[in-house]
PDB file of C-alpha atoms in Angstrom:
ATOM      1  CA  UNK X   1      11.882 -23.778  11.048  1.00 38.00           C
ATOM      2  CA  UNK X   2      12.217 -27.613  11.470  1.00 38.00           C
ATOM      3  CA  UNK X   3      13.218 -28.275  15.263  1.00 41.00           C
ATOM      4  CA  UNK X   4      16.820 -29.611  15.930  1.00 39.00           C
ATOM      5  CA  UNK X   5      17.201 -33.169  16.426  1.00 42.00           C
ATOM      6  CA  UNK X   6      20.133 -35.683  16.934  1.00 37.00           C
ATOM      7  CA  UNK X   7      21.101 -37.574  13.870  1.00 41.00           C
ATOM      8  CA  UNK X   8      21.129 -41.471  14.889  1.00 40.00           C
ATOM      9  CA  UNK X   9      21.751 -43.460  12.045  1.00 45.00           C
ATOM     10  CA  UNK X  10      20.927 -41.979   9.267  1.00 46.00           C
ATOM     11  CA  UNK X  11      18.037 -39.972  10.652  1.00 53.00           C
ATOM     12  CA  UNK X  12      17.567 -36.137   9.802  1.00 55.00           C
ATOM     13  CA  UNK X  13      18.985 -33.232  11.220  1.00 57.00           C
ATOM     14  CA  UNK X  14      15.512 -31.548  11.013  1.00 55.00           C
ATOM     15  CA  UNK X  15      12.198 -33.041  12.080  1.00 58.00           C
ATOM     16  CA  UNK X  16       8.791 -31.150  12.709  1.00 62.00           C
ATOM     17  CA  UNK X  17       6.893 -29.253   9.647  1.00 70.00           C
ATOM     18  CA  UNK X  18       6.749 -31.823   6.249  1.00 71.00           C
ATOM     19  CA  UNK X  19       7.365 -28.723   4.059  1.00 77.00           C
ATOM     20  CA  UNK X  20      10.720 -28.381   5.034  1.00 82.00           C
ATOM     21  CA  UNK X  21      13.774 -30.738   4.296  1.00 84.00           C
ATOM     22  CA  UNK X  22      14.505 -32.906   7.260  1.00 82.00           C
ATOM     23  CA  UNK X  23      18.190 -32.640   5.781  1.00 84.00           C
ATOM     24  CA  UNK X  24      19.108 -28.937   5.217  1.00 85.00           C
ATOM     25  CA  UNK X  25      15.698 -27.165   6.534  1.00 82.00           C
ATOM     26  CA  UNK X  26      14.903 -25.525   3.325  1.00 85.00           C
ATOM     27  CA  UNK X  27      11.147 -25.078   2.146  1.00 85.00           C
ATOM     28  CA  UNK X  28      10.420 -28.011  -0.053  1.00 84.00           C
ATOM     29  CA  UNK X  29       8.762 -27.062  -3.839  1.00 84.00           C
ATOM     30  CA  UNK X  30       5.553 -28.245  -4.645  1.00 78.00           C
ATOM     31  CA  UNK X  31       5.689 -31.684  -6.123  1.00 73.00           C
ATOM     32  CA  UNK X  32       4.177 -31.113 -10.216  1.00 72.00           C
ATOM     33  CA  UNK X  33       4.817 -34.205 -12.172  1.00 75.00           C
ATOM     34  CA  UNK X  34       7.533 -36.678 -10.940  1.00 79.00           C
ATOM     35  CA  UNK X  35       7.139 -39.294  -7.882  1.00 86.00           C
ATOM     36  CA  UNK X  36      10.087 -37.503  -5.695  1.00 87.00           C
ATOM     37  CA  UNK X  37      10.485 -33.798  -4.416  1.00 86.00           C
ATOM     38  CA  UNK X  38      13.676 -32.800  -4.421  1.00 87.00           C
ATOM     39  CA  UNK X  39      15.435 -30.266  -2.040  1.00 88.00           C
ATOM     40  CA  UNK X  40      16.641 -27.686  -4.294  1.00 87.00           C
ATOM     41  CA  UNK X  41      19.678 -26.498  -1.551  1.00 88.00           C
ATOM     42  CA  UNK X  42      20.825 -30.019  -0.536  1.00 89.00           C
ATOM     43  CA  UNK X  43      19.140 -32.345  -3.041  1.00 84.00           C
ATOM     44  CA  UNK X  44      17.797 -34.385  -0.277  1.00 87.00           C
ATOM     45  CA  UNK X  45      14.910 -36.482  -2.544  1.00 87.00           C
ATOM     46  CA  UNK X  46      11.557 -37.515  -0.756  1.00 84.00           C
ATOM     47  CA  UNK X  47       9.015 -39.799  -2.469  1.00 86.00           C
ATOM     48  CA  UNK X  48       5.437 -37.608  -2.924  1.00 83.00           C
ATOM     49  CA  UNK X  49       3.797 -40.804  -0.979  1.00 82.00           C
ATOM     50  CA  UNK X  50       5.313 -38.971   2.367  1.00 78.00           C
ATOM     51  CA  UNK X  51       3.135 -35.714   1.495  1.00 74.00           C
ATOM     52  CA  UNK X  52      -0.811 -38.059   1.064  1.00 77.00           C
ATOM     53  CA  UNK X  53      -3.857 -36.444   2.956  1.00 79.00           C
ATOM     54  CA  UNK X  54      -2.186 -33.376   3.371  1.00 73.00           C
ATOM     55  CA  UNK X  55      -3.963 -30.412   2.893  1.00 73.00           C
ATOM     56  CA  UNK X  56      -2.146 -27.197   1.567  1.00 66.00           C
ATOM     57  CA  UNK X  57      -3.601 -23.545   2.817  1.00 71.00           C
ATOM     58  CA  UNK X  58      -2.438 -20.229   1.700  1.00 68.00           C
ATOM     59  CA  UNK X  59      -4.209 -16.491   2.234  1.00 74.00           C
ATOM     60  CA  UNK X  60      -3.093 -13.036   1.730  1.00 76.00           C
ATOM     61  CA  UNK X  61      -3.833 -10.330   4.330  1.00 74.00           C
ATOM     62  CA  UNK X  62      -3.978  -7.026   3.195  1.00 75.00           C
ATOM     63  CA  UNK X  63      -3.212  -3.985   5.409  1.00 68.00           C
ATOM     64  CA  UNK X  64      -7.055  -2.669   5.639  1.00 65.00           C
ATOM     65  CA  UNK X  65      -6.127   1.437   4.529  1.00 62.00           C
ATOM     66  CA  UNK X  66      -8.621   3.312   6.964  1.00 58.00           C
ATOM     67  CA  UNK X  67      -8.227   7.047   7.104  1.00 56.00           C
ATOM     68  CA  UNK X  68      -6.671   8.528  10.359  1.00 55.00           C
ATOM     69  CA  UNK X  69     -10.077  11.678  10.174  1.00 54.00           C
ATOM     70  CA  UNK X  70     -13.146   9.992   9.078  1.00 51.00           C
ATOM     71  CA  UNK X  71     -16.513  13.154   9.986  1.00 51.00           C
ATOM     72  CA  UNK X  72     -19.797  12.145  10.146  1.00 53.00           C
ATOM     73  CA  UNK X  73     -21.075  14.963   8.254  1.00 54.00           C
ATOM     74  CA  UNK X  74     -22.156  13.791   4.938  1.00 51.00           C
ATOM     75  CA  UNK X  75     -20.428  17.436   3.018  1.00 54.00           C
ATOM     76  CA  UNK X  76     -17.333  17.039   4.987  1.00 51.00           C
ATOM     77  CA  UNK X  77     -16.996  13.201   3.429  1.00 56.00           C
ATOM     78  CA  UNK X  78     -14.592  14.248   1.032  1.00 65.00           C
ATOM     79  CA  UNK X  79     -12.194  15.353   4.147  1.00 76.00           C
ATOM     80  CA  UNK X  80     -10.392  11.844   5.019  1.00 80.00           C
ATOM     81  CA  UNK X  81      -6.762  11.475   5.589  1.00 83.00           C
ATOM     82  CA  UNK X  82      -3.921  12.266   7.905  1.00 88.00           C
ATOM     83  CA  UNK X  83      -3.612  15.504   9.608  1.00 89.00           C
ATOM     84  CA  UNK X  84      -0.913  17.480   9.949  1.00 91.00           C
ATOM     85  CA  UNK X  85       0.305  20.321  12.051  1.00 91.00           C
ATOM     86  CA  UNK X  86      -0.203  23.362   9.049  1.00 93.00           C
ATOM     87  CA  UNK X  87      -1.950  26.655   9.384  1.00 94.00           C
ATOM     88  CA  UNK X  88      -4.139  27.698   7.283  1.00 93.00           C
ATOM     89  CA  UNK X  89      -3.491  31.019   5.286  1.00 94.00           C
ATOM     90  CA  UNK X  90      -7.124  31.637   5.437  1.00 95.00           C
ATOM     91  CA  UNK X  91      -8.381  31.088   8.720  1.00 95.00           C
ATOM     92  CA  UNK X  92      -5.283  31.059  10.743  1.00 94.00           C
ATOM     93  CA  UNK X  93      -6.640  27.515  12.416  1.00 94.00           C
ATOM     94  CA  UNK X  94      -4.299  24.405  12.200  1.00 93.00           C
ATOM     95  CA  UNK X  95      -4.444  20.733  11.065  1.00 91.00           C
ATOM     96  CA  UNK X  96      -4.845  19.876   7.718  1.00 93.00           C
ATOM     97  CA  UNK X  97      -5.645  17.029   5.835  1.00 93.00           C
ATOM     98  CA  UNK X  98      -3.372  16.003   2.854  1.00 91.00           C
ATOM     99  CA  UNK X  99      -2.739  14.095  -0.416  1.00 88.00           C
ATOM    100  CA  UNK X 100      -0.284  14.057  -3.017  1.00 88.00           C
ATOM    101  CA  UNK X 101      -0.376  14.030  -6.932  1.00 87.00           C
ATOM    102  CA  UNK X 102       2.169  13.635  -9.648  1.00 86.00           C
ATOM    103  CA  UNK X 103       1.297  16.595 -12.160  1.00 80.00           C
ATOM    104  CA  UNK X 104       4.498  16.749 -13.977  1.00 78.00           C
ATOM    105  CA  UNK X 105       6.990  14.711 -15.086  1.00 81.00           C
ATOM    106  CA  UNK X 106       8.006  11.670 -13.147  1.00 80.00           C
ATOM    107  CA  UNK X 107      11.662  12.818 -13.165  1.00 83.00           C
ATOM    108  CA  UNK X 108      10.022  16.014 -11.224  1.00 82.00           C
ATOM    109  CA  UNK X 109       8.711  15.732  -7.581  1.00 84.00           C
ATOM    110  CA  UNK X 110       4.966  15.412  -6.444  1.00 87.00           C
ATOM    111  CA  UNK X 111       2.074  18.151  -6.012  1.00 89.00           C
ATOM    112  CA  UNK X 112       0.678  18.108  -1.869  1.00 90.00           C
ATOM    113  CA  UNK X 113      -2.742  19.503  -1.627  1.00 91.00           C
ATOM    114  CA  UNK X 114      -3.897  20.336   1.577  1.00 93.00           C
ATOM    115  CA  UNK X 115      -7.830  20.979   2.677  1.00 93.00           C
ATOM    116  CA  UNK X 116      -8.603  22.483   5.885  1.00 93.00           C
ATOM    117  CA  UNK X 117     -10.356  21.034   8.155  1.00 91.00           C
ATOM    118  CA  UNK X 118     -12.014  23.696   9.898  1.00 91.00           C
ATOM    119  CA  UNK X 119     -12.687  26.172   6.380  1.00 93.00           C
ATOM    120  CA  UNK X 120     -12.080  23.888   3.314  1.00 92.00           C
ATOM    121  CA  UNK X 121      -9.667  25.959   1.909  1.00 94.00           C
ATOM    122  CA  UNK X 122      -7.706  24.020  -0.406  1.00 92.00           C
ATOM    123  CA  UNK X 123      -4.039  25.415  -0.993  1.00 92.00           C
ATOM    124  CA  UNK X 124      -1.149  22.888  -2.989  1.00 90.00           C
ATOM    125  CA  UNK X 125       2.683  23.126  -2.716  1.00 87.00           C
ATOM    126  CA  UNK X 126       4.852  21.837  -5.178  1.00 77.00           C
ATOM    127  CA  UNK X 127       7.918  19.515  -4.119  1.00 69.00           C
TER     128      UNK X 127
END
């Protein structure tokens, strides 16, 4: 995380990125109250002076869910999801479209229901 660097009189191991400790190369905590942050792995102590004008940025990326069968067709808009290689006992056609439901018990296993894509018939198979 920090890059490697020779230590010269008592000069770090680590150098590079200020949120790491030039000593051990741990992520430093967030200094709350007190004038020092302290390396909680090597208890390397830097005064909160070294850490002015420095701006701290975090986000969270979600994994966007988008379905794998989206139809245009306003009726069929109920008919997202993966497909899978099932016949259907109506219409003999495959690929299906499924989703799962617990209906019992947790201790039990899930309910699959599965819509075809070419009929709509719905059929559901316990696990």
């Amino acid at each position: 995380y920090g890059s490697v660097t020779a230590r010269f009189d008592g000069m770090s191991y680590f150098s590079g990125d200020p949120n790491f400790c030039p000593e051990c190369g741990n992520v430093l905590p967030v200094p709350v109250t007190s004038n020092t942050v302290l390396c909680p792995r090597c208890s390397f102590c830097i005064p909160v002076s070294e850490f002015s004008g420095q701006t701290v940025k975090s986000s969270v990326v979600f994994n966007q869910l988008t379905p794998l069968l989206v139809l245009k067709d306003d009726r069929d808009s109920d008919l997202k999801g993966p497909v899978v290689d099932r016949r259907c006992s109506r219409c003999s056609k495959d690929g299906m479209i499924y989703h799962t439901r617990q209906m019992r018990s947790a201790d039990e296993g899930q309910t699959v229901f599965f819509t075809c894509i070419h009929c709509r018939y719905q059929e559901k198979e316990d696990s």
